PDB file of C-alpha atoms and ligand atoms in Angstrom:
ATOM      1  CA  UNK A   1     -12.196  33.684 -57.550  1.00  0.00           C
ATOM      2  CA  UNK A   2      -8.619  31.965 -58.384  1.00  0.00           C
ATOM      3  CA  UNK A   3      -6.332  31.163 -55.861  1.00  0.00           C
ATOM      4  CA  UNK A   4      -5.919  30.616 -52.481  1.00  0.00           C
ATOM      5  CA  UNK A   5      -9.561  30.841 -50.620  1.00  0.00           C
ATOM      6  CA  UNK A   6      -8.758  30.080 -46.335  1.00  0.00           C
ATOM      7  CA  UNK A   7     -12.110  30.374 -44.151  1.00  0.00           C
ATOM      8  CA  UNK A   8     -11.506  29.927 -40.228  1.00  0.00           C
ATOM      9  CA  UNK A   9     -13.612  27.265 -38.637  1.00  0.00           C
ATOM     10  CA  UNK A  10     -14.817  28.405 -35.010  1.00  0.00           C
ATOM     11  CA  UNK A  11     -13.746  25.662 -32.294  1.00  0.00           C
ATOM     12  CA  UNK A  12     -14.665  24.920 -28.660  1.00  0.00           C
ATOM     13  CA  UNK A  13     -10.733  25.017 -27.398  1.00  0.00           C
ATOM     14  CA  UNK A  14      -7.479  25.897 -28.645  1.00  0.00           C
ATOM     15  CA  UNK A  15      -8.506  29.587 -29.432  1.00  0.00           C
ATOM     16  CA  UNK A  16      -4.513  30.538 -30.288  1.00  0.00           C
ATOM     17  CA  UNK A  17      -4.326  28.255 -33.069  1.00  0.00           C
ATOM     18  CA  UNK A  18      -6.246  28.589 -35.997  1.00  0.00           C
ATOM     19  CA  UNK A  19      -7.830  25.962 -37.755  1.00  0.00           C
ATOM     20  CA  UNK A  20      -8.856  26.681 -41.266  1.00  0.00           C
ATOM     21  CA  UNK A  21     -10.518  25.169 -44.722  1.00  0.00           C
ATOM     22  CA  UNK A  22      -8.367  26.116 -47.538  1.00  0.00           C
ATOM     23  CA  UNK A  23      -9.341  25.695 -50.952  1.00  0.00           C
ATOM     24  CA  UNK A  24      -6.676  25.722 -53.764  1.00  0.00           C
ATOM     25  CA  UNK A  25      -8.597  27.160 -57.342  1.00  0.00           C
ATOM     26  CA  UNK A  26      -6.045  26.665 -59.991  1.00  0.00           C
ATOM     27  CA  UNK A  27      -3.226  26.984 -57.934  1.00  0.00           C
ATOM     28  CA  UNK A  28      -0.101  26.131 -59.465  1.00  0.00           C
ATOM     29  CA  UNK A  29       3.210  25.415 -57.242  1.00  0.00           C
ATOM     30  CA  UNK A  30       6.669  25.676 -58.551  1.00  0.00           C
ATOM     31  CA  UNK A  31       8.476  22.359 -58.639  1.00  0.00           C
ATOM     32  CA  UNK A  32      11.440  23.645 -56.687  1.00  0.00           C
ATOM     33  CA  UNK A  33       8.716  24.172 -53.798  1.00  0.00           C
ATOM     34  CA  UNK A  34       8.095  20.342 -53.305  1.00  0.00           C
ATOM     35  CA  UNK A  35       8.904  19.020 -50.398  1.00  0.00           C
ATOM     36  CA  UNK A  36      10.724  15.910 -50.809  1.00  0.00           C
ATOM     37  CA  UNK A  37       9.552  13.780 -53.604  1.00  0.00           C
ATOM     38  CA  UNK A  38       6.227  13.447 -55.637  1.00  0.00           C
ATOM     39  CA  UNK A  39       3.607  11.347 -54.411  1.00  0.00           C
ATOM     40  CA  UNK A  40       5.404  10.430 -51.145  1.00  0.00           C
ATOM     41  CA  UNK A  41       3.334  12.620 -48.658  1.00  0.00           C
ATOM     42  CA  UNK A  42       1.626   9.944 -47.328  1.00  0.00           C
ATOM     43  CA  UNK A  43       5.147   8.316 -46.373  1.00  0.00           C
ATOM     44  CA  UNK A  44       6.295  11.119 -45.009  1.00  0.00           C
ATOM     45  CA  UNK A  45       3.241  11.760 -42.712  1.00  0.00           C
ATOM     46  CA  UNK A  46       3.175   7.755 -41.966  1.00  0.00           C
ATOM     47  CA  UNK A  47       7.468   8.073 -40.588  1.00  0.00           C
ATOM     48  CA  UNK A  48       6.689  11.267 -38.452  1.00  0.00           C
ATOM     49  CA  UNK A  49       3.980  10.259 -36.595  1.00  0.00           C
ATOM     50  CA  UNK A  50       6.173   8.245 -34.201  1.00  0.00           C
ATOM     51  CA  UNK A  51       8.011  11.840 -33.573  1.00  0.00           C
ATOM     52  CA  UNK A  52       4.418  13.584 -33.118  1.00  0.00           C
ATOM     53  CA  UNK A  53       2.887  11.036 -30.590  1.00  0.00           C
ATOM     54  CA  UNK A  54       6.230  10.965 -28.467  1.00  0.00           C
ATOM     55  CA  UNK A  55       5.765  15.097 -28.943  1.00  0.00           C
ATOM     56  CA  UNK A  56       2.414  14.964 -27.740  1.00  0.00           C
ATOM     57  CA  UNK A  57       2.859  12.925 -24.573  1.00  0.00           C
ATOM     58  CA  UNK A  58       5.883  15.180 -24.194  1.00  0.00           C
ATOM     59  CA  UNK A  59       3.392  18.383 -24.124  1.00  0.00           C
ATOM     60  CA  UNK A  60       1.539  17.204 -22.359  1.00  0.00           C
ATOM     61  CA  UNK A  61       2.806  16.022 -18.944  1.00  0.00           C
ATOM     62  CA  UNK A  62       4.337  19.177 -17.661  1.00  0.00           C
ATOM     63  CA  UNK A  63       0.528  20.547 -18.308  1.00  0.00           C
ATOM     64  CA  UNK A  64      -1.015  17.470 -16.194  1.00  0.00           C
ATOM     65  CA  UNK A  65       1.114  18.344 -13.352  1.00  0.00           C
ATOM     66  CA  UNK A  66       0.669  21.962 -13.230  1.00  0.00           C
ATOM     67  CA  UNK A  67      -3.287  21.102 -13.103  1.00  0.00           C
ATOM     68  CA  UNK A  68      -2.796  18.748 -10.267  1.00  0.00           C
ATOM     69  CA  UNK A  69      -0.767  20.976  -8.452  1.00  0.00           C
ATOM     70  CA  UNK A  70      -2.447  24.249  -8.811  1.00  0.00           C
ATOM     71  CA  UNK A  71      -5.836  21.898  -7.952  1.00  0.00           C
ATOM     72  CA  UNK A  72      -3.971  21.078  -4.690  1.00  0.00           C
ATOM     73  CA  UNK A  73      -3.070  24.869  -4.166  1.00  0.00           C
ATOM     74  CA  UNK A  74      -6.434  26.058  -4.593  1.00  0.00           C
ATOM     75  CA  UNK A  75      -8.349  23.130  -2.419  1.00  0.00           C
ATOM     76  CA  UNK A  76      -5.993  23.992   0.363  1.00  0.00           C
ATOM     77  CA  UNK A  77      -7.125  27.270   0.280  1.00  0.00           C
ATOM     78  CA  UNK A  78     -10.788  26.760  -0.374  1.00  0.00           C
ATOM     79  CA  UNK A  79     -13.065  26.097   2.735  1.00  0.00           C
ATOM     80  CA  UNK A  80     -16.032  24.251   2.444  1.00  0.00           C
ATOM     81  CA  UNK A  81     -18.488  23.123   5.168  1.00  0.00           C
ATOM     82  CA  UNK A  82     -15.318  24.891   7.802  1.00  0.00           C
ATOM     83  CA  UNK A  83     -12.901  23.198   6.392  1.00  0.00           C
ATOM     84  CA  UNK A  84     -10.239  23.244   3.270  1.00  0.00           C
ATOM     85  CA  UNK A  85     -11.916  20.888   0.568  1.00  0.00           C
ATOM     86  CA  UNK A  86      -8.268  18.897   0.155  1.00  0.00           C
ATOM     87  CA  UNK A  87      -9.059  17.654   3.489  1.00  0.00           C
ATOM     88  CA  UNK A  88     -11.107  15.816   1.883  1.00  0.00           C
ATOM     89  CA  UNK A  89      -9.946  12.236   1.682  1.00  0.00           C
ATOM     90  CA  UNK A  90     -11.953  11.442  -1.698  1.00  0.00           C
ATOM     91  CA  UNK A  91      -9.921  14.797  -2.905  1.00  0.00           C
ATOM     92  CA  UNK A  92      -6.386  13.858  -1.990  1.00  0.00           C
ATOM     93  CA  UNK A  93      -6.342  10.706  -3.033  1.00  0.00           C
ATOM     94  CA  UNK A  94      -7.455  10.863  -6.621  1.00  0.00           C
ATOM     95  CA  UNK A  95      -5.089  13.824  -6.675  1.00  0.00           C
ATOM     96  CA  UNK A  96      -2.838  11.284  -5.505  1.00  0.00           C
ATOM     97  CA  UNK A  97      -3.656   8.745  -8.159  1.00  0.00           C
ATOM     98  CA  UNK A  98      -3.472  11.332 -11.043  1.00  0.00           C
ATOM     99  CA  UNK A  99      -0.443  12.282  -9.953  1.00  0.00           C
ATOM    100  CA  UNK A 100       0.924   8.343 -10.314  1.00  0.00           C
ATOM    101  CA  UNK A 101      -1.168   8.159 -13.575  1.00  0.00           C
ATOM    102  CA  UNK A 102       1.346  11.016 -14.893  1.00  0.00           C
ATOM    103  CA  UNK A 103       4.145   9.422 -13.577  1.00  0.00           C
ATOM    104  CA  UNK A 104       3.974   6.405 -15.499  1.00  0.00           C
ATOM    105  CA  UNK A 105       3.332   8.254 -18.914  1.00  0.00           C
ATOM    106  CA  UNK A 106       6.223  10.378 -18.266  1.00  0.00           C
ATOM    107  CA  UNK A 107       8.159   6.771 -17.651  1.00  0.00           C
ATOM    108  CA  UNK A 108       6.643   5.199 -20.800  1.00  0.00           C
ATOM    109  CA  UNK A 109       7.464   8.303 -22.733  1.00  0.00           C
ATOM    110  CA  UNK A 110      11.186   8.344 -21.354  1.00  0.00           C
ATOM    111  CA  UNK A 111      11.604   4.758 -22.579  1.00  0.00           C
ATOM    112  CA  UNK A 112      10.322   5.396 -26.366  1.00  0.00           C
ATOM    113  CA  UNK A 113      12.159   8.357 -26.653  1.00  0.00           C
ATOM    114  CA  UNK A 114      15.207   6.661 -25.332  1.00  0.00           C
ATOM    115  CA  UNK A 115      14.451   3.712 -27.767  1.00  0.00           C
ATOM    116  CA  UNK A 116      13.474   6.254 -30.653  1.00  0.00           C
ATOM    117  CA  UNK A 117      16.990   8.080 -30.029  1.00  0.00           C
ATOM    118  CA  UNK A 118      18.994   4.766 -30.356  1.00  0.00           C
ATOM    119  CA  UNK A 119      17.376   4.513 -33.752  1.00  0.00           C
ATOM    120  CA  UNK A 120      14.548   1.832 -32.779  1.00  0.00           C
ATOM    121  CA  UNK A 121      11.136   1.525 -34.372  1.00  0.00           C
ATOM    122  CA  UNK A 122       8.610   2.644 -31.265  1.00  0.00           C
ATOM    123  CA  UNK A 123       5.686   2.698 -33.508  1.00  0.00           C
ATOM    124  CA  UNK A 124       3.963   0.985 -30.433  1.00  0.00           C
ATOM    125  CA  UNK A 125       5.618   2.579 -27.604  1.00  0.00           C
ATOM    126  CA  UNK A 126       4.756   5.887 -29.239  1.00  0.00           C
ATOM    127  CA  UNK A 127       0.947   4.988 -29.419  1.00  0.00           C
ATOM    128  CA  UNK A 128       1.048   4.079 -26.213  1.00  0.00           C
ATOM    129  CA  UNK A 129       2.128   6.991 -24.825  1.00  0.00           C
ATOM    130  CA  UNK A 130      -0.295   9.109 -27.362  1.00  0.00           C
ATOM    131  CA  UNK A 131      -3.429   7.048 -26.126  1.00  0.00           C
ATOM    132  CA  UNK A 132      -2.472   7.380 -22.657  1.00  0.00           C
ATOM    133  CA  UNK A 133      -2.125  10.861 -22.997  1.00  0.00           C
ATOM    134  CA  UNK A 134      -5.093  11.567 -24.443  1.00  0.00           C
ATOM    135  CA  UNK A 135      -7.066   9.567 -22.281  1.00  0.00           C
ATOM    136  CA  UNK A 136      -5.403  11.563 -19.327  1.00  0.00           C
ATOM    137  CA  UNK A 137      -6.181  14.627 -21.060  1.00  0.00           C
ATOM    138  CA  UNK A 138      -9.590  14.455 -20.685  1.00  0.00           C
ATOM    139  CA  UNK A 139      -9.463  12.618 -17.179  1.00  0.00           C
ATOM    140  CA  UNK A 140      -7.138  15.136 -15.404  1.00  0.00           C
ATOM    141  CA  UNK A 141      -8.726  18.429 -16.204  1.00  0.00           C
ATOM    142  CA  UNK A 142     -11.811  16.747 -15.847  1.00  0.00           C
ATOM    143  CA  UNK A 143     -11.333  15.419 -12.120  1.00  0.00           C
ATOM    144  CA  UNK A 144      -9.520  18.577 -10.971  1.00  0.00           C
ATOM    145  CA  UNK A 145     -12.112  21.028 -12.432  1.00  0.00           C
ATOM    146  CA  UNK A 146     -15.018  19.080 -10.352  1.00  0.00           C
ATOM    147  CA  UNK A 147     -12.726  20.620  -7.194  1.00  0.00           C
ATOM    148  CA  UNK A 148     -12.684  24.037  -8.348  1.00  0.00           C
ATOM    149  CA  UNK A 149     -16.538  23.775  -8.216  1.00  0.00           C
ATOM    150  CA  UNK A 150     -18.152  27.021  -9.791  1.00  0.00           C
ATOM    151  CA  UNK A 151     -15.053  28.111 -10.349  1.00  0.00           C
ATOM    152  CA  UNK A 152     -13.464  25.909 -12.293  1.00  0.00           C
ATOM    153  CA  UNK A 153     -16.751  26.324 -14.783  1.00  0.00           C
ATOM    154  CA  UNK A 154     -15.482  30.285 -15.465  1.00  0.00           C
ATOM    155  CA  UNK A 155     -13.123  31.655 -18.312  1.00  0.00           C
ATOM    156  CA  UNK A 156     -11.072  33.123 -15.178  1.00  0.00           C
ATOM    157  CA  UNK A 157      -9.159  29.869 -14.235  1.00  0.00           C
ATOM    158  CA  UNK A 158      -6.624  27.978 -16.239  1.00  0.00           C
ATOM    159  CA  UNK A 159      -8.273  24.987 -15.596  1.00  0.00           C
ATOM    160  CA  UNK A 160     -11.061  25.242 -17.417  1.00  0.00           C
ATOM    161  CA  UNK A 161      -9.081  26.487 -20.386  1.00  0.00           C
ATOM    162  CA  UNK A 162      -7.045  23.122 -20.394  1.00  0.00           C
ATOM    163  CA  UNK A 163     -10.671  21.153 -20.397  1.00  0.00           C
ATOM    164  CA  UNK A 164     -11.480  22.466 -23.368  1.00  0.00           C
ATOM    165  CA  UNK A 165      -8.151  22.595 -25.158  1.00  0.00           C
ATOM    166  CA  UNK A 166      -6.722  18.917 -24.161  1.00  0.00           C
ATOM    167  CA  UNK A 167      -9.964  17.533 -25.159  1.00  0.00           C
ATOM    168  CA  UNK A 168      -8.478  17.439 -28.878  1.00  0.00           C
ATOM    169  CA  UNK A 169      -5.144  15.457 -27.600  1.00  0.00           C
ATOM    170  CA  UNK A 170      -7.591  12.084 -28.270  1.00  0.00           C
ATOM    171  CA  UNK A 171      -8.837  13.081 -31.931  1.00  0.00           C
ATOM    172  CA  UNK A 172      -5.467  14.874 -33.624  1.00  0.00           C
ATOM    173  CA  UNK A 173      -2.350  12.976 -34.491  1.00  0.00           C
ATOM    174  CA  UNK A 174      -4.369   9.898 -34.530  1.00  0.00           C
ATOM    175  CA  UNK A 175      -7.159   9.044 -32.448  1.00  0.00           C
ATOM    176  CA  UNK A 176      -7.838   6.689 -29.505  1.00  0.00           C
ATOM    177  CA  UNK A 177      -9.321   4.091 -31.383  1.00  0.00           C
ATOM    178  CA  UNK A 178      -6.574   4.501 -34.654  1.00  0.00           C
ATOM    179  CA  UNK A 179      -3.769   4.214 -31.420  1.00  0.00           C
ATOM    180  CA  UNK A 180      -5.392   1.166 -30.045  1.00  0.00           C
ATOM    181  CA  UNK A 181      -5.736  -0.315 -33.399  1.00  0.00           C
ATOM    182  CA  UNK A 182      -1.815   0.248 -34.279  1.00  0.00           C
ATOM    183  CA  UNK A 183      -1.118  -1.223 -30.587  1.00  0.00           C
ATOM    184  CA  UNK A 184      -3.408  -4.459 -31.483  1.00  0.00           C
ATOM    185  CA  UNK A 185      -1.227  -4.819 -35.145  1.00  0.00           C
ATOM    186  CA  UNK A 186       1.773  -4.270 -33.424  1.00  0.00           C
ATOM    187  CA  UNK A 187       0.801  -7.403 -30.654  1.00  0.00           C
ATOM    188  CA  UNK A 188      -0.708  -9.037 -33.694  1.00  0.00           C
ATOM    189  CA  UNK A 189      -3.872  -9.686 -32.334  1.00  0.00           C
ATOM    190  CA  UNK A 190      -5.783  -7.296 -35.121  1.00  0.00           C
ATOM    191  CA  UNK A 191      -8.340  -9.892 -37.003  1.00  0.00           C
ATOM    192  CA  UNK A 192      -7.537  -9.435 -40.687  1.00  0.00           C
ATOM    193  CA  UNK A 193     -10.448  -7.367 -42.872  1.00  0.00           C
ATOM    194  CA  UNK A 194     -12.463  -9.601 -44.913  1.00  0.00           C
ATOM    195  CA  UNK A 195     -12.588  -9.168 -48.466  1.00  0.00           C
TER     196      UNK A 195
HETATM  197  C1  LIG B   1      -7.797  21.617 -33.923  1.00  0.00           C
HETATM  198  C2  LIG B   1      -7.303  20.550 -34.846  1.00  0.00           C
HETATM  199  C3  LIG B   1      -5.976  20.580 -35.256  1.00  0.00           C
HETATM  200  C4  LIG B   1      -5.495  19.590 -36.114  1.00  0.00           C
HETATM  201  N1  LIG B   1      -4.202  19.666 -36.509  1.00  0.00           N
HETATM  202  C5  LIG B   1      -3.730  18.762 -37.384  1.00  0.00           C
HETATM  203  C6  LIG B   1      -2.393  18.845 -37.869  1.00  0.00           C
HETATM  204  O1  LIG B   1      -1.643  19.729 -37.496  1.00  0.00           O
HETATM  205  N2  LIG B   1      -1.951  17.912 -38.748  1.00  0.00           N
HETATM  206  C7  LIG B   1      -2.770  16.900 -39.170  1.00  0.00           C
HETATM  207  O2  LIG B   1      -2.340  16.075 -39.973  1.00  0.00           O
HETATM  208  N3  LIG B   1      -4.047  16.803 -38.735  1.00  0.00           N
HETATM  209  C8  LIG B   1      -4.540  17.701 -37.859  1.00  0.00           C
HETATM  210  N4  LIG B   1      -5.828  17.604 -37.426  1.00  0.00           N
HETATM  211  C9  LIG B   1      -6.666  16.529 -37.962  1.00  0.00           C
HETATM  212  C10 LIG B   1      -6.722  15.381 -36.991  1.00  0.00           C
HETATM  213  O3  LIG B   1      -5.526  14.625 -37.062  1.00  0.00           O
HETATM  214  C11 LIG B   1      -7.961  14.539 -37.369  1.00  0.00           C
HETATM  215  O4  LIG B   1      -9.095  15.287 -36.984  1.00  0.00           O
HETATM  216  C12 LIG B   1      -7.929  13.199 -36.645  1.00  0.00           C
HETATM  217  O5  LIG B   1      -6.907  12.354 -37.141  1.00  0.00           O
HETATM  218  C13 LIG B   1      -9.260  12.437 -36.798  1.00  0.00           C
HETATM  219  O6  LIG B   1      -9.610  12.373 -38.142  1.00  0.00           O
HETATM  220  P1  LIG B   1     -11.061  12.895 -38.598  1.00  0.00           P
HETATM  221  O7  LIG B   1     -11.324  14.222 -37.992  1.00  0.00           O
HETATM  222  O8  LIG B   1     -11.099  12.789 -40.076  1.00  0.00           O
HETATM  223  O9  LIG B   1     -12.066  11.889 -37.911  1.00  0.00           O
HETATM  224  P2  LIG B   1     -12.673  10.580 -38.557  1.00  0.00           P
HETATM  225  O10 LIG B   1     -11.632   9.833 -39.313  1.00  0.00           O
HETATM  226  O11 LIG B   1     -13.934  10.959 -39.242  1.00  0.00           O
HETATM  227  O12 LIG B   1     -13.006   9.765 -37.239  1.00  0.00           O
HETATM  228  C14 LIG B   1     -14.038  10.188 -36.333  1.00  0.00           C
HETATM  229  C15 LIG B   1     -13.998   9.303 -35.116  1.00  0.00           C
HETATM  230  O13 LIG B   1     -14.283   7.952 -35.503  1.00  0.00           O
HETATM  231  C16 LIG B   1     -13.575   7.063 -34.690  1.00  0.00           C
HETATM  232  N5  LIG B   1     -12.700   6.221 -35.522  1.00  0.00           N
HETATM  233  C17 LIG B   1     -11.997   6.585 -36.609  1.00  0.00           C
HETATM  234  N6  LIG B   1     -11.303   5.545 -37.096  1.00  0.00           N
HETATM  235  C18 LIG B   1     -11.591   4.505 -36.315  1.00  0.00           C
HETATM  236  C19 LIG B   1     -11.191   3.134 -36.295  1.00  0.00           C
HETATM  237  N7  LIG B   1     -10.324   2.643 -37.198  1.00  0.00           N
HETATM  238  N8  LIG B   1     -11.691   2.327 -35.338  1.00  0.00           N
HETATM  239  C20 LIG B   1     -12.559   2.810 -34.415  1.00  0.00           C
HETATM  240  N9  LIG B   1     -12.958   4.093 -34.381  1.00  0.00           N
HETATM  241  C21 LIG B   1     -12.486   4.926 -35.302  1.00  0.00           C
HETATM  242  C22 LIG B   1     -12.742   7.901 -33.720  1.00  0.00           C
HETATM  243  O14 LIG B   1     -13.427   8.037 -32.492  1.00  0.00           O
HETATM  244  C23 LIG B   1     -12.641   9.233 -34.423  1.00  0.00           C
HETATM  245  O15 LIG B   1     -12.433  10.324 -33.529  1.00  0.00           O
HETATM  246  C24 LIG B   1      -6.352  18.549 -36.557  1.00  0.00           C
HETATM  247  C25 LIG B   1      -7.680  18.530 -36.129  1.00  0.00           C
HETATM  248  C26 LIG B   1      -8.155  19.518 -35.288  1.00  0.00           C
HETATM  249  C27 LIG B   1      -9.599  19.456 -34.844  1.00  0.00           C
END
């Protein structure tokens, strides 16, 4: 069949955002629905990535703290063995360190945004604060969810809904390894590709 064909992939988080194949068949596009000029997609997608990864450490911090917070809430609660599991020393501290982990993204991501308003290139600030963010994303939900025990492995907490979903803040918009890669070019420490 001609036209537009769109079949939805199934995925293990972010269930309110659809992800799709779409296949074009002899599709044809008016020219006054190009958007901006021929042939410079690439460009475009290239110049806005330094607005995505400052988005995406911006998404994500409120998030982190919410799931440190409601981890503290619920362990205070929670008794285990007579007493409330944030007792625990091993508990409140990594809660603790999490919580300083966060604060330093949110400090990183306050500088390149800063930067990026006074018209600076922050191609490495903002892959900075991606990676970290990504790499939080799976180390913060992952940590707290351990101290929801059982619980925390059910649909009924928000926790374990942010395990699955922040697990693609390392992949989309670049990931890890394409962040660390700019971050090397940028320090100019990336050995050249033989030809
Ligand atoms: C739910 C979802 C939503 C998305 N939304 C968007 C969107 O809105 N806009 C958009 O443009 N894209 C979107 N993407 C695509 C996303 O940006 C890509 O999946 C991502 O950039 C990784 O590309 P890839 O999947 O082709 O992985 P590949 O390029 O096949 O890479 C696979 C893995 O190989 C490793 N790798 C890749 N390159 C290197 C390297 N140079 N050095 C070392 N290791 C490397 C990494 O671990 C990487 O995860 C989305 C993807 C998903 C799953």
């Amino acid at each position: 069949m001609l036209g537009i064909k769109v079949e939805l992939i199934d995925k293990i988080g972010m269930h309110s955002s659809d992800t799709a194949m779409i296949f074009l068949e002899d599709v044809k596009v008016p020219a006054s629905h190009i958007i901006g000029e021929e042939g410079m997609g690439f460009t475009y997608q290239m110049l806005q990535f330094q607005e995505e990864r400052l988005w995406a450490g911006a998404a994500a911090v409120v998030p982190f703290y919410k799931i440190i917070r409601d981890t503290a809430e619920y362990c205070g609660q929670r008794k285990a063995f007579g007493q409330p599991v944030l007792s625990n020393q091993s508990v409140y501290f990594r809660l603790a360190e999490l919580a300083t982990e966060v604060e330093l993204l949110r400090s990183l991501l306050h500088k390149a945004t800063a930067q990026y308003c006074m018209g600076h290139n922050v191609t490495k600030m903002a892959s900075m604060v991606k990676l970290k963010a990504g790499r939080l994303a799976r180390e913060i939900p992952d940590a707290c969810l351990q101290y929801w025990g059982g619980m925390g492995f059910t649909s009924d907490v928000l926790v374990s809904r942010f395990y699955r979903d922040f697990r693609i803040l390392s992949i989309g918009g670049g990931a890890d390894e394409v962040m660390l890669s700019i971050i090397a070019k940028e320090m100019n420490i990336l050995p050249s590709k033989k030809k």
